[in-house]
CSV table of C-alpha atoms in Angstrom, one decimal:
chain,number,residue,atom,x,y,z
A,1,MET,CA,-51.9,-33.8,-80.8
A,2,THR,CA,-54.3,-36.7,-80.8
A,3,ASP,CA,-54.7,-36.2,-84.8
A,4,VAL,CA,-50.9,-36.9,-84.7
A,5,PHE,CA,-50.8,-40.0,-82.0
A,6,ASP,CA,-53.9,-41.4,-84.8
A,7,GLU,CA,-50.8,-41.6,-87.2
A,8,SER,CA,-48.9,-43.9,-84.3
A,9,ALA,CA,-51.4,-45.8,-83.6
A,10,ALA,CA,-52.2,-46.7,-87.3
A,11,LYS,CA,-48.8,-47.9,-87.6
A,12,MET,CA,-48.5,-50.1,-84.6
A,13,ARG,CA,-51.7,-51.8,-86.0
A,14,SER,CA,-50.6,-52.2,-89.0
A,15,GLN,CA,-47.5,-54.3,-87.4
A,16,GLY,CA,-50.0,-56.4,-85.3
A,17,MET,CA,-50.0,-54.2,-82.2
A,18,SER,CA,-52.7,-55.2,-80.1
A,19,GLU,CA,-55.3,-52.3,-78.5
A,20,THR,CA,-53.4,-53.0,-74.7
A,21,ALA,CA,-49.8,-52.0,-76.5
A,22,ILE,CA,-51.2,-49.4,-78.5
A,23,ALA,CA,-52.9,-47.6,-74.7
A,24,GLN,CA,-49.9,-48.3,-73.2
A,25,PHE,CA,-47.9,-46.4,-75.6
A,26,LYS,CA,-50.7,-43.6,-75.7
A,27,ARG,CA,-50.3,-43.1,-72.1
A,28,LEU,CA,-46.8,-42.5,-72.8
A,29,TYR,CA,-47.1,-40.1,-75.2
A,30,ASP,CA,-49.4,-38.5,-74.0
A,31,VAL,CA,-47.5,-37.7,-70.7
A,32,TRP,CA,-44.2,-36.6,-72.9
A,33,ARG,CA,-46.2,-34.3,-74.8
A,34,GLY,CA,-48.0,-32.6,-71.8
A,35,GLU,CA,-44.6,-32.4,-70.4
A,36,GLU,CA,-45.6,-34.2,-67.1
A,37,GLY,CA,-42.6,-36.5,-67.4
A,38,SER,CA,-40.4,-33.5,-66.7
A,39,SER,CA,-41.0,-33.4,-62.9
A,40,TRP,CA,-38.2,-34.0,-60.6
A,41,ILE,CA,-38.2,-36.1,-57.7
A,42,ARG,CA,-36.1,-33.7,-54.9
A,43,GLU,CA,-34.1,-34.6,-52.7
A,44,SER,CA,-36.6,-32.5,-50.4
A,45,ASP,CA,-39.1,-34.6,-50.8
A,46,VAL,CA,-37.4,-37.8,-50.3
A,47,GLU,CA,-35.8,-39.7,-47.5
A,48,PRO,CA,-33.5,-42.6,-47.8
A,49,LEU,CA,-34.3,-46.0,-47.5
A,50,ASP,CA,-32.6,-47.1,-43.9
A,51,ASN,CA,-33.2,-50.5,-41.8
A,52,VAL,CA,-33.2,-52.9,-44.6
A,53,PRO,CA,-32.6,-56.2,-43.8
A,54,SER,CA,-30.0,-58.0,-45.4
A,55,PHE,CA,-30.1,-61.5,-47.3
A,56,HIS,CA,-28.1,-62.7,-44.2
A,57,ASP,CA,-30.7,-61.3,-41.6
A,58,VAL,CA,-33.2,-63.3,-43.4
A,59,TYR,CA,-31.4,-66.6,-43.6
A,60,GLU,CA,-31.2,-66.5,-39.7
A,61,THR,CA,-35.6,-66.1,-38.8
A,62,ILE,CA,-36.6,-68.8,-41.2
A,63,ASP,CA,-37.4,-72.4,-40.7
A,64,HIS,CA,-35.8,-74.0,-44.2
A,65,ASP,CA,-37.4,-76.9,-43.9
A,66,LYS,CA,-40.9,-75.0,-44.3
A,67,ALA,CA,-39.2,-72.9,-47.3
A,68,VAL,CA,-39.4,-75.3,-49.7
A,69,GLY,CA,-43.5,-74.8,-49.5
A,70,ALA,CA,-43.2,-71.3,-49.8
A,71,PHE,CA,-40.3,-72.5,-53.1
A,72,GLU,CA,-42.9,-74.8,-54.6
A,73,LYS,CA,-45.6,-71.6,-55.0
A,74,THR,CA,-42.9,-69.9,-57.0
A,75,ALA,CA,-42.7,-69.1,-60.8
A,76,PHE,CA,-39.6,-67.7,-62.1
A,77,LEU,CA,-39.6,-65.5,-65.1
A,78,LYS,CA,-36.6,-63.9,-67.1
A,79,LEU,CA,-36.3,-60.8,-69.1
A,80,ASN,CA,-35.0,-61.8,-72.4
A,81,GLY,CA,-35.5,-58.9,-75.4
A,82,GLY,CA,-32.2,-57.5,-75.5
A,83,LEU,CA,-30.1,-58.1,-78.3
A,84,GLY,CA,-26.8,-56.6,-76.4
A,85,THR,CA,-26.4,-54.1,-79.3
A,86,SER,CA,-24.2,-52.2,-77.1
A,87,MET,CA,-21.6,-55.2,-77.6
A,88,GLY,CA,-22.4,-55.2,-81.8
A,89,LEU,CA,-24.6,-58.4,-81.3
A,90,ASP,CA,-27.6,-59.0,-83.2
A,91,SER,CA,-29.4,-62.2,-81.9
A,92,ALA,CA,-31.0,-62.4,-77.8
A,93,LYS,CA,-27.7,-61.6,-75.8
A,94,SER,CA,-28.7,-64.9,-73.5
A,95,LEU,CA,-26.8,-66.8,-76.3
A,96,LEU,CA,-23.9,-65.2,-76.0
A,97,PRO,CA,-21.1,-67.7,-74.4
A,98,VAL,CA,-19.8,-66.9,-70.9
A,99,ARG,CA,-17.6,-69.9,-70.1
A,100,ARG,CA,-17.1,-73.2,-70.3
A,101,HIS,CA,-18.3,-75.8,-68.0
A,102,LYS,CA,-16.4,-79.3,-67.8
A,103,ALA,CA,-15.0,-78.5,-71.1
A,104,ARG,CA,-19.2,-77.5,-72.6
A,105,GLN,CA,-19.2,-73.9,-73.8
A,106,MET,CA,-22.1,-72.6,-71.3
A,107,ARG,CA,-24.5,-69.5,-72.7
A,108,PHE,CA,-26.5,-67.1,-71.2
A,109,ILE,CA,-29.7,-69.6,-71.4
A,110,ASP,CA,-27.8,-72.4,-70.5
A,111,ILE,CA,-26.9,-71.6,-67.3
A,112,ILE,CA,-30.1,-70.1,-66.3
A,113,ILE,CA,-31.7,-73.5,-67.4
A,114,GLY,CA,-29.4,-75.6,-65.5
A,115,GLN,CA,-30.4,-73.5,-62.4
A,116,VAL,CA,-33.9,-74.1,-62.7
A,117,LEU,CA,-33.0,-77.7,-63.2
A,118,THR,CA,-30.8,-78.3,-60.7
A,119,ALA,CA,-33.1,-76.1,-58.5
A,120,ARG,CA,-36.7,-79.0,-59.6
A,121,THR,CA,-34.5,-82.1,-58.9
A,122,ARG,CA,-33.1,-81.3,-55.6
A,123,LEU,CA,-35.7,-79.6,-53.7
A,124,ASN,CA,-39.1,-81.5,-56.0
A,125,VAL,CA,-40.2,-78.2,-57.0
A,126,PRO,CA,-42.2,-77.5,-60.2
A,127,LEU,CA,-40.5,-74.2,-60.4
A,128,PRO,CA,-42.0,-73.1,-64.0
A,129,LEU,CA,-39.7,-70.9,-66.0
A,130,THR,CA,-41.2,-68.0,-68.8
A,131,PHE,CA,-39.0,-65.8,-70.6
A,132,MET,CA,-40.7,-62.4,-71.8
A,133,ASN,CA,-39.0,-62.3,-75.1
A,134,SER,CA,-39.0,-59.8,-78.0
A,135,PHE,CA,-40.3,-60.1,-81.5
A,136,ARG,CA,-36.5,-60.2,-82.1
A,137,THR,CA,-35.3,-63.1,-79.8
A,138,SER,CA,-38.2,-65.1,-79.5
A,139,ALA,CA,-37.4,-67.5,-82.1
A,140,ASP,CA,-33.9,-68.1,-81.3
A,141,THR,CA,-35.1,-68.6,-77.3
A,142,MET,CA,-37.5,-71.4,-78.6
A,143,LYS,CA,-35.6,-72.9,-80.1
A,144,VAL,CA,-32.5,-73.7,-77.3
A,145,LEU,CA,-35.6,-74.5,-74.6
A,146,GLU,CA,-37.2,-76.9,-77.2
A,147,ARG,CA,-33.8,-78.8,-78.0
A,148,ASN,CA,-33.2,-79.1,-74.5
A,149,PRO,CA,-34.4,-82.8,-73.5
A,150,LYS,CA,-34.1,-82.0,-69.7
A,151,PHE,CA,-36.4,-79.1,-69.7
A,152,VAL,CA,-40.1,-79.6,-69.7
A,153,GLN,CA,-42.7,-77.5,-69.2
A,154,ASP,CA,-46.4,-78.0,-70.0
A,155,ASP,CA,-48.5,-76.0,-67.8
A,156,ILE,CA,-47.2,-72.7,-67.8
A,157,PRO,CA,-45.7,-70.6,-71.2
A,158,MET,CA,-42.5,-71.0,-71.6
A,159,GLU,CA,-42.6,-67.4,-73.4
A,160,ILE,CA,-44.3,-64.3,-73.3
A,161,VAL,CA,-43.3,-61.9,-76.3
A,162,GLN,CA,-43.1,-57.9,-75.4
A,163,HIS,CA,-44.6,-55.1,-77.0
A,164,GLN,CA,-43.2,-52.9,-79.6
A,165,GLU,CA,-43.4,-48.7,-80.3
A,166,PRO,CA,-42.1,-46.6,-83.0
A,167,LYS,CA,-39.7,-44.3,-82.6
A,168,ILE,CA,-41.1,-41.0,-82.4
A,169,ASP,CA,-39.4,-37.9,-85.0
A,170,LEU,CA,-38.5,-35.7,-82.4
A,171,ALA,CA,-39.3,-32.5,-84.6
A,172,THR,CA,-43.0,-33.5,-85.7
A,173,GLY,CA,-44.1,-36.0,-83.4
A,174,GLU,CA,-45.2,-38.3,-85.8
A,175,PRO,CA,-43.9,-41.7,-85.8
A,176,ALA,CA,-40.2,-42.0,-87.5
A,177,SER,CA,-39.3,-43.5,-90.9
A,178,PHE,CA,-35.6,-45.1,-92.3
A,179,PRO,CA,-37.0,-46.7,-95.0
A,180,ALA,CA,-32.9,-47.9,-95.4
A,181,ASN,CA,-33.9,-49.9,-92.6
A,182,PRO,CA,-37.4,-50.0,-91.4
A,183,ALA,CA,-36.8,-52.2,-88.4
A,184,LEU,CA,-35.0,-49.4,-87.1
A,185,GLU,CA,-38.4,-47.2,-87.5
A,186,TRP,CA,-39.2,-49.1,-83.6
A,187,CYS,CA,-37.6,-49.6,-80.4
A,188,PRO,CA,-38.8,-51.7,-77.2
A,189,PRO,CA,-41.2,-49.7,-74.1
A,190,GLY,CA,-38.3,-50.6,-71.8
A,191,HIS,CA,-38.6,-53.3,-68.9
A,192,GLY,CA,-41.8,-51.8,-67.8
A,193,ASP,CA,-43.7,-53.1,-70.4
A,194,LEU,CA,-43.1,-56.2,-68.3
A,195,PHE,CA,-46.8,-55.8,-66.9
A,196,SER,CA,-48.6,-55.0,-69.6
A,197,THR,CA,-47.5,-58.4,-71.2
A,198,ILE,CA,-48.2,-60.6,-68.7
A,199,TRP,CA,-51.4,-59.0,-67.9
A,200,GLU,CA,-52.5,-59.1,-71.5
A,201,SER,CA,-50.9,-62.8,-72.0
A,202,GLY,CA,-53.0,-64.4,-69.3
A,203,LEU,CA,-50.0,-65.7,-67.4
A,204,LEU,CA,-51.4,-64.1,-64.5
A,205,ASP,CA,-54.4,-66.3,-64.6
A,206,THR,CA,-52.2,-69.3,-65.5
A,207,LEU,CA,-50.1,-69.1,-62.5
A,208,GLN,CA,-53.0,-68.8,-60.2
A,209,GLU,CA,-55.2,-71.6,-61.7
A,210,HIS,CA,-51.9,-74.0,-60.8
A,211,GLY,CA,-51.6,-73.1,-57.5
A,212,PHE,CA,-48.8,-70.4,-58.1
A,213,LYS,CA,-48.7,-67.3,-55.3
A,214,TYR,CA,-45.5,-65.5,-56.6
A,215,LEU,CA,-43.5,-64.6,-58.9
A,216,PHE,CA,-39.8,-63.5,-58.8
A,217,ILE,CA,-38.6,-61.8,-62.3
A,218,SER,CA,-35.1,-60.5,-63.2
A,219,ASN,CA,-32.7,-59.8,-66.1
A,220,SER,CA,-31.5,-62.8,-68.2
A,221,ASP,CA,-28.3,-61.1,-68.2
A,222,ASN,CA,-27.6,-61.1,-64.2
A,223,LEU,CA,-26.4,-64.4,-63.2
A,224,GLY,CA,-26.9,-63.7,-59.8
A,225,ALA,CA,-30.2,-63.6,-59.7
A,226,ARG,CA,-30.9,-67.3,-59.7
A,227,PRO,CA,-34.2,-68.3,-57.5
A,228,SER,CA,-34.1,-68.6,-54.0
A,229,ARG,CA,-36.2,-70.8,-51.2
A,230,THR,CA,-35.0,-68.3,-48.7
A,231,LEU,CA,-36.0,-65.5,-50.2
A,232,ALA,CA,-39.1,-66.9,-51.3
A,233,GLN,CA,-39.5,-67.5,-47.5
A,234,HIS,CA,-39.2,-64.0,-46.5
A,235,PHE,CA,-41.4,-62.4,-49.1
A,236,GLU,CA,-44.4,-65.3,-47.6
A,237,ASN,CA,-43.4,-64.4,-44.2
A,238,THR,CA,-43.7,-60.7,-45.0
A,239,GLY,CA,-47.0,-60.8,-46.3
A,240,ALA,CA,-45.7,-57.6,-48.7
A,241,PRO,CA,-47.1,-57.6,-52.2
A,242,PHE,CA,-44.1,-55.9,-53.7
A,243,MET,CA,-40.3,-56.4,-53.1
A,244,VAL,CA,-37.2,-55.2,-54.3
A,245,GLU,CA,-33.6,-57.0,-54.2
A,246,VAL,CA,-31.3,-54.1,-53.0
A,247,ALA,CA,-27.2,-53.9,-53.2
A,248,THR,CA,-25.0,-51.6,-51.3
A,249,ARG,CA,-23.8,-49.5,-53.7
A,250,THR,CA,-20.1,-48.6,-54.6
A,251,PHE,CA,-18.8,-45.5,-56.2
A,252,ALA,CA,-19.3,-47.3,-59.5
A,253,ASP,CA,-23.1,-47.8,-59.2
A,254,ARG,CA,-23.3,-43.9,-58.3
A,255,LYS,CA,-25.4,-43.3,-61.0
A,256,GLY,CA,-28.0,-46.3,-61.0
A,257,GLY,CA,-31.7,-46.1,-60.1
A,258,HIS,CA,-31.5,-46.4,-56.6
A,259,ILE,CA,-34.7,-46.8,-53.5
A,260,VAL,CA,-35.7,-43.2,-51.8
A,261,ARG,CA,-39.0,-43.0,-49.4
A,262,ASP,CA,-41.5,-40.2,-50.3
A,263,ARG,CA,-41.6,-38.0,-47.3
A,264,LYS,CA,-45.2,-37.3,-47.8
A,265,THR,CA,-46.5,-40.9,-48.0
A,266,GLY,CA,-44.1,-43.3,-46.8
A,267,GLN,CA,-44.5,-44.7,-50.2
A,268,LEU,CA,-41.4,-46.6,-51.3
A,269,VAL,CA,-39.9,-45.1,-55.1
A,270,LEU,CA,-38.0,-45.9,-57.1
A,271,ARG,CA,-35.5,-42.6,-58.4
A,272,GLU,CA,-33.6,-42.6,-61.7
A,273,MET,CA,-31.2,-40.6,-62.2
A,274,SER,CA,-32.8,-38.9,-65.3
A,275,GLN,CA,-35.7,-38.2,-62.1
A,276,VAL,CA,-32.7,-36.3,-60.2
A,277,HIS,CA,-32.7,-32.6,-60.9
A,278,PRO,CA,-29.0,-31.3,-61.3
A,279,ASP,CA,-29.0,-29.1,-58.0
A,280,ASP,CA,-29.5,-32.6,-56.4
A,281,LYS,CA,-27.1,-34.7,-58.0
A,282,ALA,CA,-24.4,-34.2,-55.9
A,283,ASP,CA,-26.8,-36.1,-52.8
A,284,ALA,CA,-28.6,-38.6,-55.2
A,285,GLN,CA,-24.7,-39.9,-56.5
A,286,ASP,CA,-24.1,-39.6,-52.3
A,287,ILE,CA,-23.6,-43.6,-52.0
A,288,ALA,CA,-22.8,-42.5,-47.7
A,289,LYS,CA,-26.5,-41.0,-47.8
A,290,HIS,CA,-28.5,-43.0,-50.3
A,291,PRO,CA,-26.5,-46.3,-49.8
A,292,TYR,CA,-28.9,-49.0,-51.7
A,293,PHE,CA,-29.3,-49.4,-55.7
A,294,ASN,CA,-32.4,-51.3,-57.7
A,295,THR,CA,-30.7,-54.7,-58.9
A,296,ASN,CA,-34.0,-55.3,-61.0
A,297,SER,CA,-34.6,-58.6,-59.3
A,298,ILE,CA,-38.3,-58.2,-58.0
A,299,TRP,CA,-40.6,-60.3,-56.2
A,300,VAL,CA,-44.3,-60.0,-56.6
A,301,ARG,CA,-47.4,-61.7,-55.1
A,302,VAL,CA,-49.9,-63.1,-58.4
A,303,ASP,CA,-52.8,-61.9,-56.8
A,304,ALA,CA,-51.4,-58.4,-55.5
A,305,LEU,CA,-49.9,-57.6,-58.9
A,306,ARG,CA,-53.4,-59.2,-60.7
A,307,GLU,CA,-55.4,-56.8,-59.0
A,308,LYS,CA,-53.4,-53.8,-59.5
A,309,LEU,CA,-53.5,-54.1,-63.3
A,310,ALA,CA,-57.0,-54.5,-63.2
A,311,GLU,CA,-57.4,-51.6,-61.6
A,312,TYR,CA,-55.4,-49.9,-64.6
A,313,ASN,CA,-56.5,-51.9,-67.6
A,314,GLY,CA,-53.3,-53.5,-67.9
A,315,VAL,CA,-51.3,-50.5,-68.4
A,316,LEU,CA,-49.6,-49.4,-65.1
A,317,PRO,CA,-48.9,-45.3,-64.2
A,318,LEU,CA,-45.3,-46.0,-64.1
A,319,PRO,CA,-42.5,-42.7,-64.5
A,320,VAL,CA,-41.8,-41.7,-68.3
A,321,ILE,CA,-38.6,-42.3,-69.3
A,322,ARG,CA,-37.3,-39.6,-72.3
A,323,ASN,CA,-34.6,-41.5,-74.5
A,324,GLU,CA,-33.2,-38.9,-77.2
A,325,LYS,CA,-31.3,-40.6,-79.8
A,326,THR,CA,-31.1,-40.7,-83.6
A,327,VAL,CA,-33.0,-43.6,-85.6
A,328,ASP,CA,-30.0,-45.1,-86.7
A,329,PRO,CA,-28.0,-45.6,-83.8
A,330,THR,CA,-24.7,-46.2,-85.8
A,331,ASP,CA,-25.6,-42.2,-87.7
A,332,PRO,CA,-25.6,-39.2,-85.5
A,333,ASP,CA,-26.6,-37.5,-88.4
A,334,SER,CA,-30.3,-39.6,-89.0
A,335,THR,CA,-33.2,-38.2,-88.3
A,336,LYS,CA,-33.7,-37.5,-84.0
A,337,VAL,CA,-36.0,-39.6,-82.1
A,338,MET,CA,-37.5,-39.6,-79.2
A,339,GLN,CA,-38.0,-43.1,-77.4
A,340,LEU,CA,-40.2,-43.4,-74.6
A,341,GLU,CA,-39.8,-45.9,-71.7
A,342,THR,CA,-41.0,-47.0,-68.2
A,343,ALA,CA,-38.9,-49.1,-65.6
A,344,MET,CA,-40.3,-52.3,-64.1
A,345,GLY,CA,-38.8,-51.4,-60.6
A,346,ALA,CA,-40.7,-48.0,-60.3
A,347,ALA,CA,-43.6,-50.2,-59.9
A,348,ILE,CA,-42.7,-50.4,-56.1
A,349,GLY,CA,-44.4,-47.1,-55.8
A,350,LEU,CA,-47.7,-48.2,-56.7
A,351,PHE,CA,-48.1,-51.0,-53.9
A,352,ASP,CA,-48.8,-50.6,-49.9
A,353,GLY,CA,-46.5,-52.2,-47.7
A,354,ALA,CA,-44.0,-52.7,-51.1
A,355,ILE,CA,-40.8,-53.6,-48.9
A,356,CYS,CA,-37.0,-54.1,-50.3
A,357,VAL,CA,-34.2,-56.4,-49.3
A,358,GLN,CA,-30.5,-56.2,-49.3
A,359,VAL,CA,-29.0,-59.1,-50.8
A,360,ASP,CA,-24.9,-59.2,-51.9
A,361,ARG,CA,-23.0,-59.1,-55.1
A,362,MET,CA,-23.2,-62.8,-55.3
A,363,ARG,CA,-27.1,-62.2,-56.6
A,364,PHE,CA,-26.3,-59.0,-58.8
A,365,LEU,CA,-23.7,-60.1,-61.6
A,366,PRO,CA,-24.6,-58.6,-64.7
A,367,VAL,CA,-23.0,-58.1,-68.2
A,368,LYS,CA,-23.8,-54.9,-69.9
A,369,THR,CA,-20.3,-54.3,-71.5
A,370,THR,CA,-17.2,-56.4,-72.5
A,371,ASN,CA,-15.5,-54.9,-69.4
A,372,ASP,CA,-17.9,-57.1,-67.3
A,373,LEU,CA,-17.8,-59.9,-70.3
A,374,PHE,CA,-14.1,-60.1,-69.0
A,375,ILE,CA,-14.3,-60.9,-65.3
A,376,MET,CA,-17.4,-62.9,-66.1
A,377,ARG,CA,-14.9,-64.7,-68.1
A,378,SER,CA,-11.9,-65.1,-66.5
A,379,ASP,CA,-10.6,-67.2,-63.3
A,380,ARG,CA,-12.0,-64.9,-60.7
A,381,PHE,CA,-15.0,-67.4,-60.6
A,382,HIS,CA,-16.0,-71.0,-61.0
A,383,LEU,CA,-19.2,-72.2,-62.2
A,384,THR,CA,-20.3,-74.7,-60.2
A,385,ASP,CA,-22.4,-78.6,-60.7
A,386,SER,CA,-25.6,-76.4,-59.4
A,387,TYR,CA,-24.5,-73.5,-61.6
A,388,GLU,CA,-23.8,-71.0,-59.0
A,389,MET,CA,-21.5,-68.2,-60.5
A,390,GLU,CA,-19.3,-68.1,-57.5
A,391,ASP,CA,-16.0,-66.0,-56.4
A,392,GLY,CA,-14.1,-65.7,-53.8
A,393,ASN,CA,-15.3,-61.7,-51.9
A,394,TYR,CA,-17.8,-60.7,-55.3
A,395,ILE,CA,-15.6,-57.6,-55.3
A,396,PHE,CA,-14.1,-57.5,-58.6
A,397,PRO,CA,-11.4,-55.6,-60.5
A,398,ASN,CA,-12.3,-52.5,-62.5
A,399,VAL,CA,-11.7,-52.9,-65.9
A,400,ASP,CA,-11.3,-50.7,-69.0
A,401,LEU,CA,-11.3,-51.7,-72.2
A,402,ASP,CA,-10.2,-49.3,-75.0
A,403,ASP,CA,-13.8,-49.3,-77.0
A,404,ARG,CA,-12.3,-49.2,-80.4
A,405,TYR,CA,-10.9,-52.9,-80.2
A,406,TYR,CA,-12.6,-54.2,-77.5
A,407,LYS,CA,-16.4,-52.9,-77.5
A,408,ASN,CA,-17.8,-55.6,-80.1
A,409,ILE,CA,-18.1,-58.7,-79.4
A,410,ASN,CA,-16.4,-59.9,-82.5
A,411,ASP,CA,-13.4,-58.1,-82.0
A,412,PHE,CA,-13.1,-59.0,-78.2
A,413,ASN,CA,-13.3,-62.6,-79.0
A,414,GLU,CA,-10.7,-62.0,-82.2
A,415,ARG,CA,-8.1,-60.3,-79.3
A,416,PHE,CA,-8.7,-63.1,-76.8
A,417,PRO,CA,-8.2,-66.2,-78.7
A,418,TYR,CA,-8.0,-68.3,-76.1
A,419,SER,CA,-9.0,-67.5,-72.9
A,420,VAL,CA,-8.8,-64.2,-71.2
A,421,PRO,CA,-6.2,-63.6,-69.1
A,422,SER,CA,-6.2,-64.2,-65.2
A,423,LEU,CA,-7.5,-61.6,-62.7
A,424,ALA,CA,-7.2,-63.5,-59.4
A,425,ALA,CA,-4.2,-60.6,-58.0
A,426,ALA,CA,-5.3,-57.8,-60.1
A,427,ASN,CA,-6.9,-54.8,-58.6
A,428,SER,CA,-7.9,-53.2,-61.6
A,429,VAL,CA,-7.1,-53.6,-65.6
A,430,THR,CA,-6.3,-51.0,-68.3
A,431,ILE,CA,-5.8,-51.7,-71.5
A,432,ALA,CA,-5.0,-49.0,-74.6
A,433,GLY,CA,-4.8,-49.7,-78.2
A,434,ASP,CA,-4.8,-52.9,-79.9
A,435,TRP,CA,-3.8,-55.8,-77.5
A,436,THR,CA,-3.9,-59.0,-78.9
A,437,PHE,CA,-3.3,-62.2,-75.6
A,438,GLY,CA,-1.7,-65.4,-75.8
A,439,GLN,CA,-2.3,-68.2,-73.3
A,440,ASN,CA,-1.9,-68.4,-69.5
A,441,VAL,CA,-1.2,-64.5,-69.6
A,442,VAL,CA,-1.6,-63.1,-65.4
A,443,MET,CA,-2.3,-59.5,-64.5
A,444,TYR,CA,-1.9,-58.6,-61.2
A,445,SER,CA,-2.0,-55.2,-59.2
A,446,ASP,CA,-3.0,-51.9,-61.4
A,447,ALA,CA,-2.3,-53.5,-64.7
A,448,THR,CA,-1.7,-51.5,-67.7
A,449,LEU,CA,-1.1,-51.7,-71.5
A,450,ALA,CA,0.0,-48.1,-73.0
A,451,ASP,CA,-1.6,-47.0,-77.0
A,452,ASN,CA,1.9,-48.3,-79.0
A,453,ASP,CA,0.0,-46.7,-81.9
A,454,ARG,CA,-0.3,-50.6,-83.7
A,455,PRO,CA,-1.7,-54.0,-83.3
A,456,SER,CA,0.7,-55.1,-80.6
A,457,TYR,CA,0.4,-58.7,-78.4
A,458,VAL,CA,1.4,-60.2,-75.3
A,459,PRO,CA,3.0,-63.7,-75.9
A,460,ASN,CA,2.0,-66.9,-73.6
A,461,ASP,CA,2.7,-66.9,-70.1
A,462,GLU,CA,3.7,-63.0,-69.6
A,463,TYR,CA,2.6,-61.3,-66.1
A,464,VAL,CA,0.9,-57.7,-66.8
A,465,GLY,CA,1.2,-55.4,-63.9
A,466,PRO,CA,1.6,-51.5,-63.8
A,467,GLN,CA,4.6,-51.2,-66.0
A,468,GLY,CA,3.0,-53.6,-68.6
A,469,ILE,CA,4.6,-56.7,-69.5
A,470,GLU,CA,6.7,-57.1,-67.0
A,471,PRO,CA,10.8,-57.7,-67.8
A,472,ASP,CA,11.9,-61.7,-68.2
A,473,ASP,CA,13.8,-60.7,-64.9
A,474,TRP,CA,11.4,-59.0,-62.7
A,475,MET,CA,11.4,-61.4,-59.8
């Protein structure tokens, strides 16, 4: 086994990977080969998470003037390594336009920078922003930051670069080979790689040297995860080393990772669905029994994280997530491979005294698919001058767009050449088949468009409801 892994280690060294990156991958590899990663988190061994304070409860208990004091000791880190391949993107997902603001096309990264600059100006806090980029997103991201004259940051690095690891040939355990496109031989180690990347970069030392005590970490595609002085002060008040933002599960969230409590130790644990035994799936997906899911937005004390990483020499013992795929994701007949990952939120199980806080949906607005983007670009949202994605109730219609014609971002944009339809009155949207939309289309109730087996068009100013395009005399 060691000899086989040595091939992966040699391949990583040939690509300039550090010894920390290799040590982390060796741990994942050893867990996988030893089958330790197949252990389940059984329902009988855990208790549901309960009595979680809500953002509103917290808001009523803190001194908001004092909260600026905690906020000025907070740094902001965005996970920005994704390419958005699920939407057909080949560049940083954060460069995808989300919507217009005062006639200007705003991308994820523009909104994130706007949120930071607004906080700096209005509250007179330094709020350093660091992106964890991948090798594929670094150049494009840094170009945006360097070209923005308003975004200035000298003392704290604007990026750290996450590791990459070889995809493993499932049959042999050796690093996969794909001469047609060698880039596809590599994959990211999941967002749990954040911790070893932070350790290796020296970011924690730099933050401490400049007086920062807290680090707020979230995904770049979650525009709801804005810096919050309320949560910063709450986190400081609790004295906890680690805090995860959780939100109330809906039926759509039933398959997501959720926080549970270990019955024996009382420790909080992140349970992903891949760690749920088949016999426990009904319980794990019971949103009444397990009412909260992990938003992947976390707060951590810089000193506590530094101490924990030092204890494990930079490689935290996080549960291993095993993803069986093909070396070329677009070719199901290409070599079967194993991609080994870890989840950032799983670190909650390593910190005594870790806590959760319940947040509203306004702090969880992820865009994983074009279905999500469809809502984000609609009139359900208003982008405020403080760069908040604002909606009336943050309860959104269920959207199901035909993957054949809308999954790829270029196909999606081609079919909405003006803008996406109005969704203010829509309960759900189902589009089957190839439909292109004119201007000022309104969807209401359970809007449905059936597949006509040919390209079809929704003219300007039409209404789409349960029966499709409504006739002119529908009123």
